[in-house]
Short mmCIF file of C-alpha atoms (C1' of nucleotides) in Angstrom, two decimals:
data_model
loop_
_atom_site.label_atom_id
_atom_site.label_comp_id
_atom_site.label_asym_id
_atom_site.label_seq_id
_atom_site.Cartn_x
_atom_site.Cartn_y
_atom_site.Cartn_z
CA MET J 1 0.00 0.00 0.00
CA LYS J 2 1.17 3.49 -0.87
CA ILE J 3 1.62 6.11 1.81
CA THR J 4 -1.09 8.38 0.41
CA GLU J 5 -3.66 5.61 0.45
CA ALA J 6 -2.60 4.48 3.90
CA ARG J 7 -2.95 8.01 5.22
CA GLN J 8 -6.41 8.32 3.71
CA GLN J 9 -7.56 5.06 5.23
CA PHE J 10 -6.20 6.01 8.59
CA ILE J 11 -7.91 9.38 8.55
CA SER J 12 -11.19 7.93 7.42
CA GLN J 13 -11.15 5.16 10.02
CA TRP J 14 -10.15 7.48 12.85
CA GLY J 15 -13.11 9.63 11.85
CA ALA J 16 -15.50 6.70 12.01
CA PHE J 17 -14.01 5.66 15.32
CA GLY J 18 -14.58 9.14 16.71
CA THR J 19 -18.28 9.04 15.90
CA HIS J 20 -18.67 6.02 18.17
CA TRP J 21 -17.15 7.98 20.99
CA GLY J 22 -19.14 11.18 20.85
CA ILE J 23 -16.56 13.06 18.80
CA ASN J 24 -17.70 14.30 15.46
CA ARG J 25 -16.32 12.80 12.33
CA THR J 26 -14.58 15.89 11.03
CA MET J 27 -13.01 16.76 14.33
CA ALA J 28 -11.50 13.28 14.53
CA GLN J 29 -10.34 13.44 10.90
CA ILE J 30 -8.60 16.75 11.40
CA HIS J 31 -6.90 15.32 14.44
CA ALA J 32 -5.86 12.23 12.48
CA LEU J 33 -4.49 14.35 9.65
CA LEU J 34 -2.45 16.44 12.03
CA MET J 35 -1.15 13.35 13.82
CA VAL J 36 0.31 11.90 10.64
CA SER J 37 1.65 15.21 9.36
CA PRO J 38 5.31 15.82 10.13
CA ASP J 39 4.86 19.57 9.87
CA ALA J 40 2.29 22.02 11.13
CA LEU J 41 -0.60 22.68 8.72
CA THR J 42 -2.71 25.70 7.85
CA GLN J 43 -6.49 25.74 7.67
CA ASP J 44 -6.27 25.91 3.88
CA GLU J 45 -4.17 22.78 3.71
CA MET J 46 -6.70 20.96 5.84
CA MET J 47 -9.57 22.16 3.64
CA ASP J 48 -7.76 20.72 0.68
CA GLU J 49 -6.74 17.40 2.15
CA LEU J 50 -10.10 16.64 3.71
CA ASN J 51 -12.37 18.37 1.18
CA ILE J 52 -14.26 20.34 3.74
CA SER J 53 -15.27 23.96 3.98
CA ARG J 54 -13.36 26.74 5.66
CA GLY J 55 -16.00 27.17 8.35
CA ASN J 56 -15.97 23.51 9.18
CA VAL J 57 -12.20 23.40 9.60
CA ASN J 58 -12.28 26.50 11.72
CA MET J 59 -14.97 25.30 14.11
CA ASN J 60 -13.48 21.88 14.60
CA ILE J 61 -9.96 23.18 15.05
CA ARG J 62 -11.25 25.45 17.76
CA GLU J 63 -12.91 22.53 19.48
CA LEU J 64 -9.73 20.47 19.26
CA ILE J 65 -7.85 23.33 20.86
CA ASN J 66 -10.44 23.44 23.68
CA TRP J 67 -9.80 19.78 24.32
CA GLY J 68 -6.07 20.44 24.40
CA LEU J 69 -5.46 18.09 21.49
CA VAL J 70 -4.21 20.70 19.03
CA GLU J 71 -2.04 23.78 19.37
CA ARG J 72 -1.83 26.94 17.37
CA GLN J 73 1.67 27.68 16.16
CA VAL J 74 2.89 31.02 14.94
CA ILE J 75 5.72 30.86 12.46
CA PRO J 76 7.74 34.10 12.30
CA GLY J 77 7.36 35.90 9.00
CA GLU J 78 4.20 33.94 8.15
CA ARG J 79 0.86 35.62 8.14
CA LYS J 80 -1.11 32.38 8.39
CA GLU J 81 -1.62 30.37 11.52
CA PHE J 82 -0.28 26.83 11.70
CA PHE J 83 -1.61 23.94 13.76
CA VAL J 84 0.02 20.87 15.28
CA ALA J 85 -1.54 17.92 17.10
CA GLU J 86 -0.42 16.28 20.27
CA LYS J 87 1.15 13.08 18.96
CA ASP J 88 1.87 11.15 22.13
CA ILE J 89 -1.08 8.82 22.12
CA TRP J 90 -1.06 8.43 25.89
CA LYS J 91 -1.30 12.14 26.36
CA VAL J 92 -4.12 12.18 23.83
CA ILE J 93 -6.03 9.56 25.78
CA ARG J 94 -5.42 11.36 29.05
CA LEU J 95 -6.69 14.63 27.63
CA ILE J 96 -9.81 12.95 26.30
CA VAL J 97 -10.47 11.12 29.54
CA LYS J 98 -10.04 14.31 31.51
CA GLU J 99 -12.47 16.20 29.33
CA ARG J 100 -15.14 13.53 29.27
CA LYS J 101 -14.86 12.88 32.96
CA LYS J 102 -15.61 16.53 33.58
CA ARG J 103 -18.45 16.67 31.08
CA GLU J 104 -20.14 13.38 31.80
CA LEU J 105 -19.05 11.47 34.86
CA GLU J 106 -19.03 14.36 37.30
CA PRO J 107 -22.54 15.62 36.50
CA MET J 108 -23.82 12.06 36.71
CA LEU J 109 -22.33 11.61 40.18
CA GLU J 110 -23.89 14.86 41.35
CA LEU J 111 -27.31 13.72 40.21
CA LEU J 112 -26.92 10.33 41.87
CA ASN J 113 -26.12 12.01 45.17
CA LYS J 114 -29.32 13.99 44.98
CA LEU J 115 -31.35 10.97 43.94
CA GLU J 116 -30.15 8.90 46.87
CA GLU J 117 -32.04 11.24 49.19
CA VAL J 118 -35.37 10.24 47.73
CA GLU J 119 -38.26 10.25 50.23
CA GLY J 120 -40.24 7.14 50.90
CA ASP J 121 -40.41 3.92 52.78
CA LYS J 122 -37.51 1.61 52.08
CA LYS J 123 -39.91 -1.28 52.46
CA ASP J 124 -41.69 -0.13 49.30
CA LYS J 125 -40.25 -2.37 46.61
CA ASN J 126 -40.16 0.49 44.10
CA VAL J 127 -38.09 2.60 46.44
CA LYS J 128 -35.87 -0.33 47.24
CA ALA J 129 -35.20 -1.20 43.61
CA PHE J 130 -34.51 2.44 42.86
CA LEU J 131 -32.06 2.88 45.71
CA ASP J 132 -30.27 -0.37 44.98
CA THR J 133 -29.70 0.71 41.41
CA VAL J 134 -28.67 4.26 42.23
CA THR J 135 -26.34 3.18 45.01
CA GLY J 136 -24.72 0.55 42.82
CA ILE J 137 -24.08 3.01 40.03
CA LYS J 138 -22.77 5.59 42.46
CA LYS J 139 -20.24 3.16 43.89
CA LEU J 140 -19.02 2.25 40.44
CA GLY J 141 -18.98 5.87 39.38
CA ARG J 142 -16.92 6.95 42.34
CA GLN J 143 -14.48 4.15 41.69
CA ALA J 144 -14.21 5.15 38.05
CA ASP J 145 -13.74 8.76 39.07
CA LYS J 146 -10.81 7.91 41.33
CA THR J 147 -9.26 5.56 38.83
CA LEU J 148 -9.48 8.04 35.99
CA ASP J 149 -8.06 10.80 38.17
CA MET J 150 -5.05 8.65 38.82
CA MET J 151 -4.73 7.87 35.18
CA VAL J 152 -4.98 11.51 34.18
CA LYS J 153 -2.30 12.50 36.64
CA ALA J 154 -0.06 9.53 36.03
CA GLU J 155 2.96 9.54 33.85
CA GLU J 156 2.68 7.30 30.85
CA ASN J 157 5.12 4.70 31.95
CA TRP J 158 3.85 4.45 35.44
CA PHE J 159 0.38 3.66 34.22
CA VAL J 160 1.43 1.30 31.50
CA SER J 161 3.80 -0.60 33.70
CA ASN J 162 1.26 -0.99 36.48
CA MET J 163 -1.31 -2.17 34.02
CA LEU J 164 1.13 -4.67 32.61
CA LYS J 165 2.03 -6.00 36.02
CA LEU J 166 -1.58 -6.36 36.96
CA PHE J 167 -2.92 -7.92 33.81
CA LYS J 168 -0.21 -9.95 32.16
CA MET V 1 -37.90 14.41 46.26
CA LYS V 2 -40.68 11.95 45.52
CA ILE V 3 -39.89 8.54 44.10
CA THR V 4 -41.74 9.18 40.84
CA GLU V 5 -39.78 12.34 40.14
CA ALA V 6 -36.52 10.68 41.12
CA ARG V 7 -37.21 7.80 38.76
CA GLN V 8 -37.99 10.19 35.94
CA GLN V 9 -34.81 12.15 36.48
CA PHE V 10 -32.75 9.02 36.61
CA ILE V 11 -34.25 7.67 33.41
CA SER V 12 -33.80 10.95 31.61
CA GLN V 13 -30.19 11.36 32.71
CA TRP V 14 -29.26 7.79 31.89
CA GLY V 15 -30.68 8.41 28.44
CA ALA V 16 -28.56 11.53 27.96
CA PHE V 17 -25.54 9.66 29.27
CA GLY V 18 -26.12 6.91 26.75
CA THR V 19 -26.05 9.31 23.82
CA HIS V 20 -22.50 10.30 24.78
CA TRP V 21 -21.47 6.69 24.62
CA GLY V 22 -22.87 5.65 21.28
CA ILE V 23 -26.04 4.15 22.74
CA ASN V 24 -29.25 5.69 21.60
CA ARG V 25 -31.32 7.70 24.02
CA THR V 26 -34.36 5.44 23.99
CA MET V 27 -32.36 2.27 24.37
CA ALA V 28 -30.66 3.73 27.43
CA GLN V 29 -33.96 4.97 28.84
CA ILE V 30 -35.61 1.59 28.49
CA HIS V 31 -32.66 0.05 30.21
CA ALA V 32 -32.85 2.62 33.02
CA LEU V 33 -36.57 2.03 33.46
CA LEU V 34 -36.06 -1.71 33.72
CA MET V 35 -33.19 -1.26 36.17
CA VAL V 36 -35.34 0.65 38.64
CA SER V 37 -38.40 -1.56 38.20
CA PRO V 38 -38.72 -4.25 40.82
CA ASP V 39 -40.84 -6.39 38.51
CA ALA V 40 -40.62 -7.37 34.89
CA LEU V 41 -42.44 -5.04 32.49
CA THR V 42 -44.37 -5.51 29.28
CA GLN V 43 -43.86 -3.51 26.10
CA ASP V 44 -47.12 -1.70 26.76
CA GLU V 45 -45.99 -0.59 30.18
CA MET V 46 -42.79 0.80 28.70
CA MET V 47 -44.71 2.65 25.98
CA ASP V 48 -46.76 4.27 28.70
CA GLU V 49 -43.96 5.17 31.06
CA LEU V 50 -41.65 6.57 28.40
CA ASN V 51 -44.26 7.91 25.97
CA ILE V 52 -42.83 6.18 22.97
CA SER V 53 -44.36 4.12 20.21
CA ARG V 54 -44.76 0.39 20.10
CA GLY V 55 -42.27 0.02 17.26
CA ASN V 56 -39.67 2.01 19.08
CA VAL V 57 -39.96 -0.06 22.23
CA ASN V 58 -39.81 -3.24 20.24
CA MET V 59 -36.69 -2.35 18.25
CA ASN V 60 -34.77 -1.07 21.21
CA ILE V 61 -35.73 -3.99 23.43
CA ARG V 62 -34.42 -6.30 20.74
CA GLU V 63 -31.16 -4.41 20.64
CA LEU V 64 -30.85 -4.54 24.44
CA ILE V 65 -31.38 -8.29 24.26
CA ASN V 66 -28.63 -8.55 21.62
CA TRP V 67 -26.26 -6.75 23.95
CA GLY V 68 -27.24 -9.15 26.74
CA LEU V 69 -28.54 -6.33 28.91
CA VAL V 70 -32.18 -7.41 28.96
CA GLU V 71 -33.93 -10.76 29.11
CA ARG V 72 -37.29 -11.90 27.95
CA GLN V 73 -39.32 -13.53 30.68
CA VAL V 74 -42.31 -15.77 30.17
CA ILE V 75 -44.78 -15.74 33.02
CA PRO V 76 -46.99 -18.85 33.14
CA GLY V 77 -50.57 -18.07 32.41
CA GLU V 78 -49.70 -14.72 30.81
CA ARG V 79 -50.05 -14.15 27.12
CA LYS V 80 -47.77 -11.10 27.08
CA GLU V 81 -44.00 -11.16 27.20
CA PHE V 82 -42.21 -9.58 30.12
CA PHE V 83 -38.74 -8.09 30.24
CA VAL V 84 -36.15 -7.66 32.97
CA ALA V 85 -32.79 -5.89 32.93
CA GLU V 86 -29.50 -7.07 34.26
CA LYS V 87 -29.20 -5.04 37.45
CA ASP V 88 -25.68 -5.81 38.58
CA ILE V 89 -23.93 -2.71 37.35
CA TRP V 90 -20.59 -4.46 36.97
CA LYS V 91 -22.12 -7.09 34.75
CA VAL V 92 -23.73 -4.28 32.76
CA ILE V 93 -20.39 -2.61 32.25
CA ARG V 94 -18.73 -5.86 31.29
CA LEU V 95 -21.40 -6.63 28.72
CA ILE V 96 -21.08 -3.17 27.21
CA VAL V 97 -17.29 -3.33 27.13
CA LYS V 98 -17.41 -6.74 25.50
CA GLU V 99 -19.77 -5.58 22.80
CA ARG V 100 -17.95 -2.36 22.00
CA LYS V 101 -14.57 -4.03 22.01
CA LYS V 102 -15.82 -6.41 19.36
CA ARG V 103 -17.48 -3.70 17.29
CA GLU V 104 -14.84 -1.00 17.51
CA LEU V 105 -11.48 -1.92 18.98
CA GLU V 106 -10.96 -5.14 17.10
CA PRO V 107 -11.63 -3.72 13.61
CA MET V 108 -9.37 -0.78 14.41
CA LEU V 109 -6.51 -3.08 15.36
CA GLU V 110 -6.95 -5.05 12.15
CA LEU V 111 -6.68 -1.88 10.10
CA LEU V 112 -3.60 -0.71 11.98
CA ASN V 113 -1.86 -4.00 11.26
CA LYS V 114 -2.46 -3.53 7.56
CA LEU V 115 -1.37 0.09 7.65
CA GLU V 116 1.92 -0.72 9.30
CA GLU V 117 2.98 -2.49 6.14
CA VAL V 118 2.91 0.71 4.12
CA GLU V 119 5.54 0.87 1.36
CA GLY V 120 8.05 3.66 1.27
CA ASP V 121 11.33 4.89 2.57
CA LYS V 122 11.40 5.27 6.32
CA LYS V 123 13.67 8.25 5.81
CA ASP V 124 10.77 10.10 4.20
CA LYS V 125 9.43 12.25 6.99
CA ASN V 126 5.85 11.63 5.90
CA VAL V 127 6.33 7.91 6.14
CA LYS V 128 8.10 8.26 9.43
CA ALA V 129 5.37 10.42 11.01
CA PHE V 130 2.75 8.02 9.73
CA LEU V 131 4.44 4.94 11.11
CA ASP V 132 5.19 6.54 14.45
CA THR V 133 1.55 7.41 14.87
CA VAL V 134 0.20 4.08 13.71
CA THR V 135 2.64 2.10 15.81
CA GLY V 136 1.88 4.16 18.89
CA ILE V 137 -1.84 3.66 18.53
CA LYS V 138 -1.41 -0.02 17.87
CA LYS V 139 0.58 -0.51 21.05
CA LEU V 140 -2.02 1.30 23.08
CA GLY V 141 -4.81 -0.58 21.34
CA ARG V 142 -3.26 -3.95 22.03
CA GLN V 143 -2.81 -3.03 25.65
CA ALA V 144 -6.41 -1.92 25.90
CA ASP V 145 -7.52 -5.10 24.18
CA LYS V 146 -5.73 -7.28 26.73
CA THR V 147 -6.88 -5.22 29.67
CA LEU V 148 -10.50 -5.25 28.59
CA ASP V 149 -10.40 -8.98 27.96
CA MET V 150 -9.25 -9.49 31.51
CA MET V 151 -11.94 -7.21 32.77
CA VAL V 152 -14.65 -8.93 30.76
CA LYS V 153 -13.63 -12.31 32.08
CA ALA V 154 -13.04 -11.21 35.65
CA GLU V 155 -15.45 -11.68 38.47
CA GLU V 156 -16.72 -8.48 39.98
CA ASN V 157 -14.89 -8.72 43.24
CA TRP V 158 -11.61 -9.70 41.74
CA PHE V 159 -11.63 -6.67 39.51
CA VAL V 160 -12.86 -4.21 42.09
CA SER V 161 -10.46 -5.39 44.71
CA ASN V 162 -7.49 -5.25 42.38
CA MET V 163 -8.43 -1.79 41.28
CA LEU V 164 -8.76 -0.70 44.85
CA LYS V 165 -5.38 -2.11 45.76
CA LEU V 166 -3.76 -0.43 42.82
CA PHE V 167 -5.36 2.97 43.07
CA LYS V 168 -6.20 3.71 46.66
"C1'" DT X 1 -4.12 54.53 8.93
"C1'" DT X 2 -5.22 51.44 5.14
"C1'" DG X 3 -6.58 47.42 2.80
"C1'" DA X 4 -5.41 42.82 1.58
"C1'" DA X 5 -5.00 38.54 3.91
"C1'" DA X 6 -6.66 35.71 7.17
"C1'" DT X 7 -10.01 34.16 10.57
"C1'" DT X 8 -14.50 33.76 12.61
"C1'" DT X 9 -19.44 33.52 12.71
"C1'" DC X 10 -23.90 31.72 11.88
"C1'" DA X 11 -28.31 31.05 9.23
"C1'" DA X 12 -29.68 27.98 5.86
"C1'" DA X 13 -29.10 23.52 3.58
"C1'" DA X 14 -27.60 18.84 3.55
"C1'" DC X 15 -27.14 14.86 5.78
"C1'" DT X 16 -27.81 11.38 9.43
"C1'" DT X 17 -30.30 9.03 12.81
"C1'" DA X 18 -34.46 8.01 15.48
"C1'" DT X 19 -39.40 7.47 15.75
"C1'" DT X 20 -43.94 6.56 14.36
"C1'" DG X 21 -47.85 3.84 13.21
"C1'" DA X 22 -50.27 0.96 10.45
"C1'" DA X 23 -49.95 -3.42 8.16
"C1'" DA X 24 -48.10 -8.00 8.26
"C1'" DG X 25 -46.88 -11.82 10.92
"C1'" DT X 26 -47.13 -14.99 14.84
"C1'" DT X 27 -48.96 -17.34 18.80
"C1'" DT X 28 -52.42 -19.35 21.68
"C1'" DG X 29 -56.86 -20.70 23.64
"C1'" DT X 30 -61.20 -22.58 22.38
"C1'" DA L 1 -59.69 -23.75 12.04
"C1'" DC L 2 -60.58 -19.41 13.75
"C1'" DA L 3 -59.90 -15.10 15.77
"C1'" DA L 4 -58.24 -12.32 19.43
"C1'" DA L 5 -54.01 -11.00 21.56
"C1'" DC L 6 -49.75 -9.91 20.94
"C1'" DT L 7 -45.21 -8.97 18.40
"C1'" DT L 8 -42.53 -7.52 14.53
"C1'" DT L 9 -41.44 -4.94 10.44
"C1'" DC L 10 -40.42 -1.03 7.72
"C1'" DA L 11 -41.58 2.99 4.70
"C1'" DA L 12 -42.56 7.52 5.70
"C1'" DT L 13 -41.66 11.24 8.60
"C1'" DA L 14 -39.64 13.84 12.27
"C1'" DA L 15 -35.84 15.27 14.92
"C1'" DG L 16 -31.18 16.11 15.48
"C1'" DT L 17 -26.57 17.07 13.86
"C1'" DT L 18 -23.12 18.61 10.75
"C1'" DT L 19 -21.58 21.33 6.94
"C1'" DT L 20 -21.49 25.04 3.90
"C1'" DG L 21 -20.42 29.55 2.25
"C1'" DA L 22 -20.82 34.17 2.21
"C1'" DA L 23 -20.65 38.16 5.20
"C1'" DA L 24 -18.59 40.24 9.25
"C1'" DT L 25 -14.63 40.80 11.86
"C1'" DT L 26 -9.84 40.81 12.95
"C1'" DT L 27 -4.91 41.17 11.98
"C1'" DC L 28 -0.80 43.13 10.35
"C1'" DA L 29 2.75 44.81 6.92
"C1'" DA L 30 3.56 48.76 4.55
#
DNA sequence: TTGAAATTTCAAAACTTATTGAAAGTTTGT
DNA sequence: ACAAACTTTCAATAAGTTTTGAAATTTCAA
């Protein structure tokens, strides 16, 4: 397989992958393109390579910057802005985990705390089933929260090596 | 807060949560409803509680059964079918991980293997950047694959207790 | 300052995904 | 064998999401 075809396949598959994980296709494709590009790219280059509009590139680049996955780079003497992606895949994962934890896990845990204070007789089987479920999810959620915090703070090798020790 | 309101909030939030994880809102809501219901429910009861059509309930129930998250229950003397959800949250997570691993991680790893065999001079910086990225993701992906396999096979307490030991 | 180059915005259009509901199919009791 | 009860299917439609592209805004070298 030629490099150009391989790059295209990679970008396309990373895009599809993203859609399964709540990241929009274009955002994931831009990220993929930047990951396999040795040099920083401009918005125009991305428009060209991915066949998407200027507005689309701009909005998704901004979102990638919010997530910490892409950085703006100013090259002296150049009017245009250049962009580079974080290429260390472990850092990428940590950034994504951090962001999604904040957006999804934390609000869920807050709600579960409120819901645990539901009024009503614990002998009522509806109340009991409800509390059992909520409590179970809360326990798991808190565990996940702690675990992910550790992961986010950990250095790559520490995490990998612990995982290897535990699971080999 | 009254139990009915608490249930509603839980169902609605679990639905929203699902959409961030590639599971459709209704499927997640049906699952939530079944998790907090002490008894098995019929399709008609779900239509009522969630205000959705018969077809919608039916399709999503079928999908939940495919994932192993819900079971059909036949009650002697009853013409209708009843449904119950898996309520052990760790089993739920394991079933979801198993399914998504198969649907997403495994195809990705297959592609990466193919892409690693790209032709071209490794001195070419494009080829080099490409291979570095692909190899990095493959390593991470293989690690995740192993880890998730272990998790899927593990008994609840084994996994929880190991996690606790490692991360407390 | 000025104005050409570049970036950003956002309403409308295109596309994708989910839902409905009525018709077709299946099951079960008599 | 029939028909009532129940389940399944799927084409049409609705809802939701992403993308476009042109206009507005910003930037910066001269």
